Structure formats: structure tokens, C-alpha cells
Short mmCIF file of C-alpha atoms in Angstrom, two decimals:
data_model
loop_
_atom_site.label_atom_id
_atom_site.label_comp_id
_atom_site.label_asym_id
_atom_site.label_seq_id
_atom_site.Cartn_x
_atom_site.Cartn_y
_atom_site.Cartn_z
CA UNK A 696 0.00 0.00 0.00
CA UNK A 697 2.67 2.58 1.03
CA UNK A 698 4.20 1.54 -2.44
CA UNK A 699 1.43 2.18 -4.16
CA UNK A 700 0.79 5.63 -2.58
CA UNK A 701 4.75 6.32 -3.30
CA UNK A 702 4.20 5.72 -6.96
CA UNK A 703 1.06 7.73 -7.10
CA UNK A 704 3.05 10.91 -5.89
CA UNK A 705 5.72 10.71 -7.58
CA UNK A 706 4.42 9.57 -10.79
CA UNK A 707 5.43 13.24 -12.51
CA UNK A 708 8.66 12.87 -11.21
CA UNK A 709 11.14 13.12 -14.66
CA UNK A 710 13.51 9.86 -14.75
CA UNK A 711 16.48 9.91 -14.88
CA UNK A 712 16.94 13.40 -12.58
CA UNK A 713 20.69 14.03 -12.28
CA UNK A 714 21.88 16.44 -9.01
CA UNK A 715 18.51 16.26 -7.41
CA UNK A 716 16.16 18.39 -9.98
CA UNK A 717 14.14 19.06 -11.67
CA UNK A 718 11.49 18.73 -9.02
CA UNK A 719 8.10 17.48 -9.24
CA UNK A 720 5.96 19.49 -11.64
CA UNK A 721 3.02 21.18 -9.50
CA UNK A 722 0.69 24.11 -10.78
CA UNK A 723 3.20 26.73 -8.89
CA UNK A 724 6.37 25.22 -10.64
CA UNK A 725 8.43 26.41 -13.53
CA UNK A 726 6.94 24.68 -16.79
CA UNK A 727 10.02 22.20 -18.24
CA UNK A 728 10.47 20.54 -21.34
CA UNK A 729 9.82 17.45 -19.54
CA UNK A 730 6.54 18.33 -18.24
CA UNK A 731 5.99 19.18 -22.09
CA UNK A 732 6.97 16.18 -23.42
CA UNK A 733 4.52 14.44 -20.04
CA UNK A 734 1.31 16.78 -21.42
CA UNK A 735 2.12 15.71 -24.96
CA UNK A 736 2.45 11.99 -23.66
CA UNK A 737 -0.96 12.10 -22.39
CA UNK A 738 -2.93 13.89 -24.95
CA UNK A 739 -3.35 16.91 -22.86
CA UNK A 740 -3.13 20.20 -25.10
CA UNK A 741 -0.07 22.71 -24.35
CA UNK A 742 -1.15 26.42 -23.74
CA UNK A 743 1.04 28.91 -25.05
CA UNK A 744 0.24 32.73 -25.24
CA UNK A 745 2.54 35.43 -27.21
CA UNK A 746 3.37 38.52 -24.81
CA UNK A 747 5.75 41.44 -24.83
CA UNK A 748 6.45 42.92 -21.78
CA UNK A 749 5.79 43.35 -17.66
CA UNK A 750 2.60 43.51 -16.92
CA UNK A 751 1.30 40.86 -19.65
CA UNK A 752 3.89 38.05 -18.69
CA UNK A 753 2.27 38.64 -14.93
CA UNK A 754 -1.31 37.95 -16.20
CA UNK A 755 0.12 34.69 -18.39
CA UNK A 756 1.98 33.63 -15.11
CA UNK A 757 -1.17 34.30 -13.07
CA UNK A 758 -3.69 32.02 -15.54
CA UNK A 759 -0.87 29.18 -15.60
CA UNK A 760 -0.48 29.27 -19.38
CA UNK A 761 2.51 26.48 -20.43
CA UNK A 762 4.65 28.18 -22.46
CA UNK A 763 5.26 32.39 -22.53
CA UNK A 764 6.47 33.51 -26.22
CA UNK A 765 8.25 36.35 -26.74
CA UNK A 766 7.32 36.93 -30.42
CA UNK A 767 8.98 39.21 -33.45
CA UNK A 768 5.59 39.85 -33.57
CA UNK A 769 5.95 42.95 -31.38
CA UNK A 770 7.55 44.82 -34.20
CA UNK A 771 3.72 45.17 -34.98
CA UNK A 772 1.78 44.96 -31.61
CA UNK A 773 3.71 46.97 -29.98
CA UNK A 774 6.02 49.18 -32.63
CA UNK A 775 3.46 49.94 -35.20
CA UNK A 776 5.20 48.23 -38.04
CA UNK A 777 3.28 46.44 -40.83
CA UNK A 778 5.41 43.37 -40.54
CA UNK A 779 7.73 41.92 -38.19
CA UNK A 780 11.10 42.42 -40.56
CA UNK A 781 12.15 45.32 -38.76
CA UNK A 782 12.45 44.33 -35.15
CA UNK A 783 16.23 44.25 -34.28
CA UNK A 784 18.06 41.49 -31.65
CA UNK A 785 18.51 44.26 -29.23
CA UNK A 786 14.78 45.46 -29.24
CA UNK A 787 13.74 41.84 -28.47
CA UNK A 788 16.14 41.28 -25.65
CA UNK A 789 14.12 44.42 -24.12
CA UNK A 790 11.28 42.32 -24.39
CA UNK A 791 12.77 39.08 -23.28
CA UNK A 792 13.84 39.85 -20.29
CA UNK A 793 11.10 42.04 -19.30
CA UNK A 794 8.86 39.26 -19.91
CA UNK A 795 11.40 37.16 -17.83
CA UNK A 796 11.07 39.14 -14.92
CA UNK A 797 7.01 38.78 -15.02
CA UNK A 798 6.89 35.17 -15.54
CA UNK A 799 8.14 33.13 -13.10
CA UNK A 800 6.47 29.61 -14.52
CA UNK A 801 5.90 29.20 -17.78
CA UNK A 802 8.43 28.43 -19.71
CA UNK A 803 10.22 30.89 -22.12
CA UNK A 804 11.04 31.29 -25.82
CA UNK A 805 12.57 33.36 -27.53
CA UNK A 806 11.84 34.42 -31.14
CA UNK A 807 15.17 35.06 -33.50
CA UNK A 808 14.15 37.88 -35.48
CA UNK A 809 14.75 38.15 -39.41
CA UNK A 810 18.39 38.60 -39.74
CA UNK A 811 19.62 37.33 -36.68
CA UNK A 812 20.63 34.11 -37.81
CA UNK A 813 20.72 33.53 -41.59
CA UNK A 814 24.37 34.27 -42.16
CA UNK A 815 25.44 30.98 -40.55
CA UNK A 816 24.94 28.55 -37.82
CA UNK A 817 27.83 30.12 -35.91
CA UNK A 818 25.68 33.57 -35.81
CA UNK A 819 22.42 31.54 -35.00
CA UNK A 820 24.29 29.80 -32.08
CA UNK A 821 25.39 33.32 -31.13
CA UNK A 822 22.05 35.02 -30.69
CA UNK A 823 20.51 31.74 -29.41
CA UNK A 824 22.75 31.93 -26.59
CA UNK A 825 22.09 36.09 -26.37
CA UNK A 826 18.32 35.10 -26.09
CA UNK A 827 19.23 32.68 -22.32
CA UNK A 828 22.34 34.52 -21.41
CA UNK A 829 20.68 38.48 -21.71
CA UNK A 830 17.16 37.73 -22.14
CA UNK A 831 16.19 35.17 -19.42
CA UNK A 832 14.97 32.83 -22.26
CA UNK A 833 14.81 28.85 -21.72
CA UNK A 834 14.46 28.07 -25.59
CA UNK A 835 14.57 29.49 -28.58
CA UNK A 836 12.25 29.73 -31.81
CA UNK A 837 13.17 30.13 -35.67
CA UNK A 838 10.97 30.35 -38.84
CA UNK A 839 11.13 28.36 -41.90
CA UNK A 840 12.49 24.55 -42.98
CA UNK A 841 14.95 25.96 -45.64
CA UNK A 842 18.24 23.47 -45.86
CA UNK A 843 19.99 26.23 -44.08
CA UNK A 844 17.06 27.16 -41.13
CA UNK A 845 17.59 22.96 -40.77
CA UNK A 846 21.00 23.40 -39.88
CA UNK A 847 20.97 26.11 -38.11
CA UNK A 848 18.19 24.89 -35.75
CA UNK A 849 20.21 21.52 -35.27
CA UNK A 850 22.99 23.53 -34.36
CA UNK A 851 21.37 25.67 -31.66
CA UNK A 852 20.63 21.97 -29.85
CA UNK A 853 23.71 20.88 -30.14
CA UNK A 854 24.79 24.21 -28.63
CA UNK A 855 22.43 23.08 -25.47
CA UNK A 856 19.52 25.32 -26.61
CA UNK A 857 16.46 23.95 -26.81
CA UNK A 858 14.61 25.45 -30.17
CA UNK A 859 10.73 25.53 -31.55
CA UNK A 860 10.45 25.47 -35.41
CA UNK A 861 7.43 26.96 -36.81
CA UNK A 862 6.16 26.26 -40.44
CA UNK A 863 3.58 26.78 -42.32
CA UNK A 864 3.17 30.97 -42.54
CA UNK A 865 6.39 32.30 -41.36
CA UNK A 866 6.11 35.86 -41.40
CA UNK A 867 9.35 36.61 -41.53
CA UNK A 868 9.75 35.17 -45.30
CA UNK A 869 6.81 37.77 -46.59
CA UNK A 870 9.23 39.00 -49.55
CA UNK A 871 9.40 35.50 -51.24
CA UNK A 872 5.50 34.08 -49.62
CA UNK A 873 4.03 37.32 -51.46
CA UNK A 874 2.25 38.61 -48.12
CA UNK A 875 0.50 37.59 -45.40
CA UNK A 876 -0.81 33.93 -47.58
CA UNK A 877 -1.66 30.59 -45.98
CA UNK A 878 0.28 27.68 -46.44
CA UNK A 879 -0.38 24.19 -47.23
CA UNK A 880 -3.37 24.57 -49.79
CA UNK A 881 -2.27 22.25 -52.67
CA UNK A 882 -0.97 18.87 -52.91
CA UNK A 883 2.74 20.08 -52.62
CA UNK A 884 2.58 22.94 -50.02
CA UNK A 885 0.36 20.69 -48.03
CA UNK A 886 3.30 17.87 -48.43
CA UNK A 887 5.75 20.56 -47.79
CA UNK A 888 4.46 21.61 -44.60
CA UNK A 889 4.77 18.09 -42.96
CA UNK A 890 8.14 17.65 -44.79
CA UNK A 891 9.56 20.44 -43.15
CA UNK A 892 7.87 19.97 -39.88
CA UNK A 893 9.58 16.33 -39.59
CA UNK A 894 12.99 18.02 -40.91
CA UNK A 895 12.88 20.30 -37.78
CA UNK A 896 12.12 17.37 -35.41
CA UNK A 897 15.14 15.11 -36.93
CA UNK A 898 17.22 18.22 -36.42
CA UNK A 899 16.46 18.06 -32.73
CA UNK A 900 13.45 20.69 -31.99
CA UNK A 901 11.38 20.32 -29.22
CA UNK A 902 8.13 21.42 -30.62
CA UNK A 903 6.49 23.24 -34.37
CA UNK A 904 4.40 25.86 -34.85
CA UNK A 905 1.61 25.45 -37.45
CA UNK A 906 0.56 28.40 -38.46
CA UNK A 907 -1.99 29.31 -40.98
CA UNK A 908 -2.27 25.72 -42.87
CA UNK A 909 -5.50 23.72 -43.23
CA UNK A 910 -6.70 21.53 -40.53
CA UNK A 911 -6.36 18.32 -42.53
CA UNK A 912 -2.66 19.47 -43.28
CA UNK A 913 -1.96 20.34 -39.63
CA UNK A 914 -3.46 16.80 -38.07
CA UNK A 915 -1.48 14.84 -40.84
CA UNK A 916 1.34 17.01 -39.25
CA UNK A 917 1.00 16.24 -35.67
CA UNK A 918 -0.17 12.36 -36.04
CA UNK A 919 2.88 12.28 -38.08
CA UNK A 920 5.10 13.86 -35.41
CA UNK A 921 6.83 13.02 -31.83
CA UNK A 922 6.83 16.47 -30.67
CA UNK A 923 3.97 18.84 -29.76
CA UNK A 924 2.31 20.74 -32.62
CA UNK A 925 1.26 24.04 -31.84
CA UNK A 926 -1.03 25.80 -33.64
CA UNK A 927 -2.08 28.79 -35.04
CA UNK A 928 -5.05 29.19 -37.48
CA UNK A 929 -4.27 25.93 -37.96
CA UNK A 930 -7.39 24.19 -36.96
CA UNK A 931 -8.63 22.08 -33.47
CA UNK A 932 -6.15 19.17 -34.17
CA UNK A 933 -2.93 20.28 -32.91
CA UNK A 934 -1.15 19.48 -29.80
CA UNK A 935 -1.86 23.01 -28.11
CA UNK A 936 -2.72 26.37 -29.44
CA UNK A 937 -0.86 30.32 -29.09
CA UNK A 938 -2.51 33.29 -29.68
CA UNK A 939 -0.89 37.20 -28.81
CA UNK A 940 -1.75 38.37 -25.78
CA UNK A 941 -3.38 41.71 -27.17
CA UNK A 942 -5.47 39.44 -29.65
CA UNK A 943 -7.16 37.01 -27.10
CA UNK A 944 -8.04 39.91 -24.78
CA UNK A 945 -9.24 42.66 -27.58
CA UNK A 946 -7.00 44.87 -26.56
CA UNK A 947 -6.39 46.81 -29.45
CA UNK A 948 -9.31 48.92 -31.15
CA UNK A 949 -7.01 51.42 -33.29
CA UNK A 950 -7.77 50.91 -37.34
CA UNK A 951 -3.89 49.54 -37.64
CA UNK A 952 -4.38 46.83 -35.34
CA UNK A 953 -7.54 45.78 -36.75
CA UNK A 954 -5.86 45.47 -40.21
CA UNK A 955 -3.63 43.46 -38.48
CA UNK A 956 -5.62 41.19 -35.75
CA UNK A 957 -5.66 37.79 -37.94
CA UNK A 958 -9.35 36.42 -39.16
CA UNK A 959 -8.57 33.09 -36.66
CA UNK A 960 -8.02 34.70 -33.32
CA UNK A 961 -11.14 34.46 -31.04
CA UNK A 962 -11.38 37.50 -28.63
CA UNK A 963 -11.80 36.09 -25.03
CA UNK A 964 -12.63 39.86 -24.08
CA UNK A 965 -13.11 43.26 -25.06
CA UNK A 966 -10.18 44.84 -23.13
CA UNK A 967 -9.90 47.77 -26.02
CA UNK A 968 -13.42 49.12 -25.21
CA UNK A 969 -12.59 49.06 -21.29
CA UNK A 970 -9.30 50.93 -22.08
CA UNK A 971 -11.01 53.35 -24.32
CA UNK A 972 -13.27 53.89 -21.81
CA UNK A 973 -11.75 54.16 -19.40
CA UNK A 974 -9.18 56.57 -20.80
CA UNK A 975 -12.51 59.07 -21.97
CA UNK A 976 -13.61 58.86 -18.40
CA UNK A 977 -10.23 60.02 -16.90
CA UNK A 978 -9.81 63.10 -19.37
CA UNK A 979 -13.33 64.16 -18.73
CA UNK A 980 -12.98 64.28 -15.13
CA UNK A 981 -9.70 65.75 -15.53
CA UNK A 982 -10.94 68.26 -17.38
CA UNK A 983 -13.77 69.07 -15.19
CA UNK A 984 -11.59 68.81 -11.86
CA UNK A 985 -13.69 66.49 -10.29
CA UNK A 986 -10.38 64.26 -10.37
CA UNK A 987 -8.29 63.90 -8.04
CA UNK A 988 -10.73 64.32 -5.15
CA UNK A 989 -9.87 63.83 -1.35
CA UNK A 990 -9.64 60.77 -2.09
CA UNK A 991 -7.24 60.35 -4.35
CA UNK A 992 -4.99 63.14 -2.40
CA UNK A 993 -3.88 61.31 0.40
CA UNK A 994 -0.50 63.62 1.56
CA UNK A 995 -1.00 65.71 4.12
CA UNK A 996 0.73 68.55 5.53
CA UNK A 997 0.09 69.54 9.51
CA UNK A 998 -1.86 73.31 10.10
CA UNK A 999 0.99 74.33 12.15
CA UNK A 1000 3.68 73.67 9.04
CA UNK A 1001 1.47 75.01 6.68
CA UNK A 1002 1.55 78.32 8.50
CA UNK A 1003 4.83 77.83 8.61
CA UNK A 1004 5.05 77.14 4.75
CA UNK A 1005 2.96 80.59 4.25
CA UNK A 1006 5.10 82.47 6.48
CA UNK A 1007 8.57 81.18 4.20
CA UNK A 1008 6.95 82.17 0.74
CA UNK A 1009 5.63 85.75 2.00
CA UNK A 1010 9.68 86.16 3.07
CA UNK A 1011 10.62 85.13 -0.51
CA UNK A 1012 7.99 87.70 -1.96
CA UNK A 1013 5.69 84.75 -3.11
CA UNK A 1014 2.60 86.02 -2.26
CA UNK A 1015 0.64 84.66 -4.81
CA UNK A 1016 2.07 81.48 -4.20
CA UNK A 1017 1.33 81.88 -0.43
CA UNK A 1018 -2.72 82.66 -1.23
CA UNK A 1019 -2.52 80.02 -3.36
CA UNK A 1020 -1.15 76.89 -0.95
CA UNK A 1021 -3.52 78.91 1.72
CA UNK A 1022 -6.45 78.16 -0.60
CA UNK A 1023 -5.33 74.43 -1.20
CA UNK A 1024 -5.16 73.78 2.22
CA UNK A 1025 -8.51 74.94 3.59
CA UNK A 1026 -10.10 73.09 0.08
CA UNK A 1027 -8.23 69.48 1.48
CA UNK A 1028 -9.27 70.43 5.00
CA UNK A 1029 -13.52 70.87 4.53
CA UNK A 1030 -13.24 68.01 2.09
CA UNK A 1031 -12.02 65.37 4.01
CA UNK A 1032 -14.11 66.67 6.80
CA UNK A 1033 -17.32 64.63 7.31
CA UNK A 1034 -20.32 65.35 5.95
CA UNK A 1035 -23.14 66.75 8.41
CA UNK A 1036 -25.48 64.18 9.60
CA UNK A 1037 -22.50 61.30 9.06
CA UNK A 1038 -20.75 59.35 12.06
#
């Protein structure tokens, strides 16, 4: 019996465990490839969300989403570009490692950003290790199946990096895809899109992102894989699913970012019209000095060193000044007095 209840509770416990850790997976520990590959193992689908910064990795850490990316996709969310070609290495270290500071369980990739790691496997390696050293990251992710995007991403693993390929639409390869197109809609790009997919996996990746391929192309995909699939306006049939933080929640109501919000993201909320309210409500009251109010003016300054106050400005010849923190301070003093009749 004892053995039996010993098994039971450490049944998530990852074998072979080297130095004493990783330890047990529970709801308040850091997300692991192993507890990945466990989810996948099981059939459970993998959670994964796209943020940028602070304040959304907090909310992802909060909801106890799997996986926190830091996409390229911020050159657009949150630079106001039209594509994600123009987001530097630098810029996305900014992001990385704010991100890393607001997420203290899921765990954390990367995105390489066009021209980061073309050139060569030795530059790939380089900014792969950039993206754990300087940005907090635990993995990396890179676009495309081209012979050289192959190499590169079995490099990074043999570097000790763990990587994520995506196929399928890879925004990053726009100039030769002709826009913003889904993949995988004939015979061949539908072929090509599992093709590639298993090329990443032989090469060592962890996980693929499906993104923007038929549903029938993505299952054949993911039944045909090891790894988890993740998808992307790829259909129900993947191993888990990752959508941008400011698409899920409607966050973003400007005409840009509705040009931009993709047709396959279902908005869990309406965040945008709160905001925009929100924002109207604080410049009317603003504007009609009904805010701040008492309470919203908390520091206070004692009778006896606001005389004394007074008494300093009339010396320097700041009258004015002296009527006006006179003024001030009887205005804070009958409004946080209680109203007549109250307790």
C-alpha cells in the first residue's frame, strides 16, 4: 500500500533526474520541457500565449499558461510596423527579459528575429545563446524549414539550446511568400508543410508551430510527429494552441491593429473598449476637476507647518504662491471633513 501511494506521488517525477532536480511538476512550478513532453504523452493540449512585456507576462503567469512567447511579432503589436522584418536582436532582448522578470512559470522562448541568424549557424548559435544569457529565455524559436534554417536549428541543440520550429506561414519570409498567404493549400505545399515539420524534429526541436495551414494538413502534421504541434489558425487538431496576448483579450481597437488582428483569433474579451473607456472617463474628469478628489490626495501637511510654509513664501515675496497653498489647504481640510449628519 505505502508503495502504491509512493508511486502515485511521484508519478510526474522526470527519470532519470541528475543532481537532485528538476522537481516534481506542481501548478506553482516552472513549466520544463519534460513536463511538455509528459502533457504531450498524455494527450493533454499545451497552452502557449505570445506577450511582450511586464505587466502581460504577470497575467500569463497568473492564468498558468505552459509556455510564454516572446514573439517578433511585437515589431507590430507593440512598434506599429506592418510586418515583423524590422524588429532588431537588441529590441527583443528588451522584451525578453522584461517578460522574464514577469513570468516566473511558464516556460520561455525566444523568437530570432529576421536577420539574426541567416548568415550561418555560428551567428544563430550566437544570438541563441544572447536570447538565455541576456534575455532570461529557456528556448529558442526560428521560422522556416529551408536546408539552411535545418542546420541552423540543429545547431542551436547541439549548442544546449532547446529550439521551436514553426512552419507553415512564417512571417518573416513575406518577400518571397508574397504577403501575409496561408500555407499548405495544394498537394505540394500541403506535403511541404509536414516535410519540413519532420525536418525540424530530426534536427532536434522540441516542438512546431503550425501556423496558418489547413486543418487536414496540420493533423497529418502532428499524427505524423513526436513532438507537440502548436497551432495557429491551424485548426482544433494540434497538440496546443498560441494566440498574442493583445489578440485574445481585444485589446487593441485602433484601425492599424484591426488590419492586423488575424481572421482566426477568437477574442476572449473586449479589453480595447474598457481601455477606451476608461481613458474618456479620466480626461473628462480631468478636465472638469472632479479628479483627483480627497480621495485620491492622500499627503497631508500639519496646520501648524502650513503656517509655517505661508510664512517662508511671504519672506521670498511669493505672495501669490502663499494665497494660493492657503487656498489648497482649507479646500483638502472641509473636504475630508465629514459630511453633516454622518458618524
Amino acid at each position: 500500500m505505502l508503495r502504491q501511494v509512493a508511486r502515485r506521488l511521484m508519478s510526474n517525477m522526470p527519470e532519470s533526474t541528475v543532481y537532485g532536480g528538476p522537481k516534481p511538476q506542481s501548478p506553482s512550478r516552472r513549466v520544463t520541457l519534460t513536463h511538455l513532453r509528459q502533457k504531450h504523452r498524455r494527450g493533454e493540449p499545451i497552452t502557449v500565449v505570445t506577450a511582450y512585456d511586464y505587466p502581460s507576462a504577470v497575467h500569463i503567469d497568473s492564468a498558468g499558461i505552459d509556455v510564454c512567447l516572446v514573439g517578433d511579432s511585437a515589431a507590430m503589436v507593440v512598434h506599429g510596423h506592418d510586418t515583423t522584418l524590422p524588429i532588431s536582436i537588441d529590441q527583443m532582448l528588451v522584451h525578453c527579459r522584461a517578460v522574464a522578470r514577469g513570468a516566473s512559470r511558464p516556460l520561455l522562448v525566444g523568437d530570432l528575429p529576421f536577420g539574426s541568424y541567416e548568415s550561418s549557424s555560428s551567428q544563430a548559435v550566437d544570438m541563441a545563446v544572447r536570447f538565455l544569457k541576456e534575455g532570461g529565455m529557456d528556448a529558442i524559436k526560428l521560422e522556416g524549414g529551408a536546408p539552411s534554417r535545418i542546420t541552423a536549428a540543429k545547431a542551436i541543440v547541439e549548442a544546449g539550446i532547446a529550439v521551436m520550429g514553426h512552419v507553415g506561414l512564417t512571417p518573416q519570409a513575406i518577400s518571397v511568400l508574397g504577403g501575409f498567404r496561408p500555407q499548405g493549400k495544394t498537394v505540394t505545399s500541403a506535403v511541404k508543410v509536414v516535410e519540413t515539420a519532420l525536418a525540424l524534429q530530426e534536427a532536434g526541436c522540441f516542438s512546431v508551430v503550425l501556423e496558418c495551414v489547413p486543418a487536414p494538413v496540420a493533423a497529418a502534421a502532428t499524427s505524423a510527429l513526436q513532438i507537440p504541434t502548436i497551432g495557429i489558425g491551424a485548426g482544433p487538431f494540434c497538440s496546443g494552441q498560441v494566440l498574442v496576448y493583445h489578440d485574445l483579450l481585444g485589446m487593441l481597437q485602433h484601425p492599424h491593429h484591426a488590419k492586423v488582428t488575424p481572421k482566426f483569433c477568437k477574442q476572449f474579451a473586449h479589453v480595447g473598449d474598457a481601455i477606451n473607456k476608461a481613458l474618456s472617463e479620466y480626461k473628462k474628469e480631468v478636465e472638469n476637476r472632479s479628479f483627483p478628489g480627497a480621495a485620491h490626495t492622500p499627503y497631508r501637511i500639519s496646520a501648524n507647518d502650513v503656517d509655517g510654509f505661508l510664512n517662508e513664501l511671504q519672506k521670498m515675496g511669493l505672495n501669490e504662491a502663499a494665497t494660493a497653498a492657503a487656498a489648497a489647504a482649507e479646500n483638502v481640510e472641509t473636504a475630508g471633513r465629514p459630511s453633516e449628519g454622518t458618524c
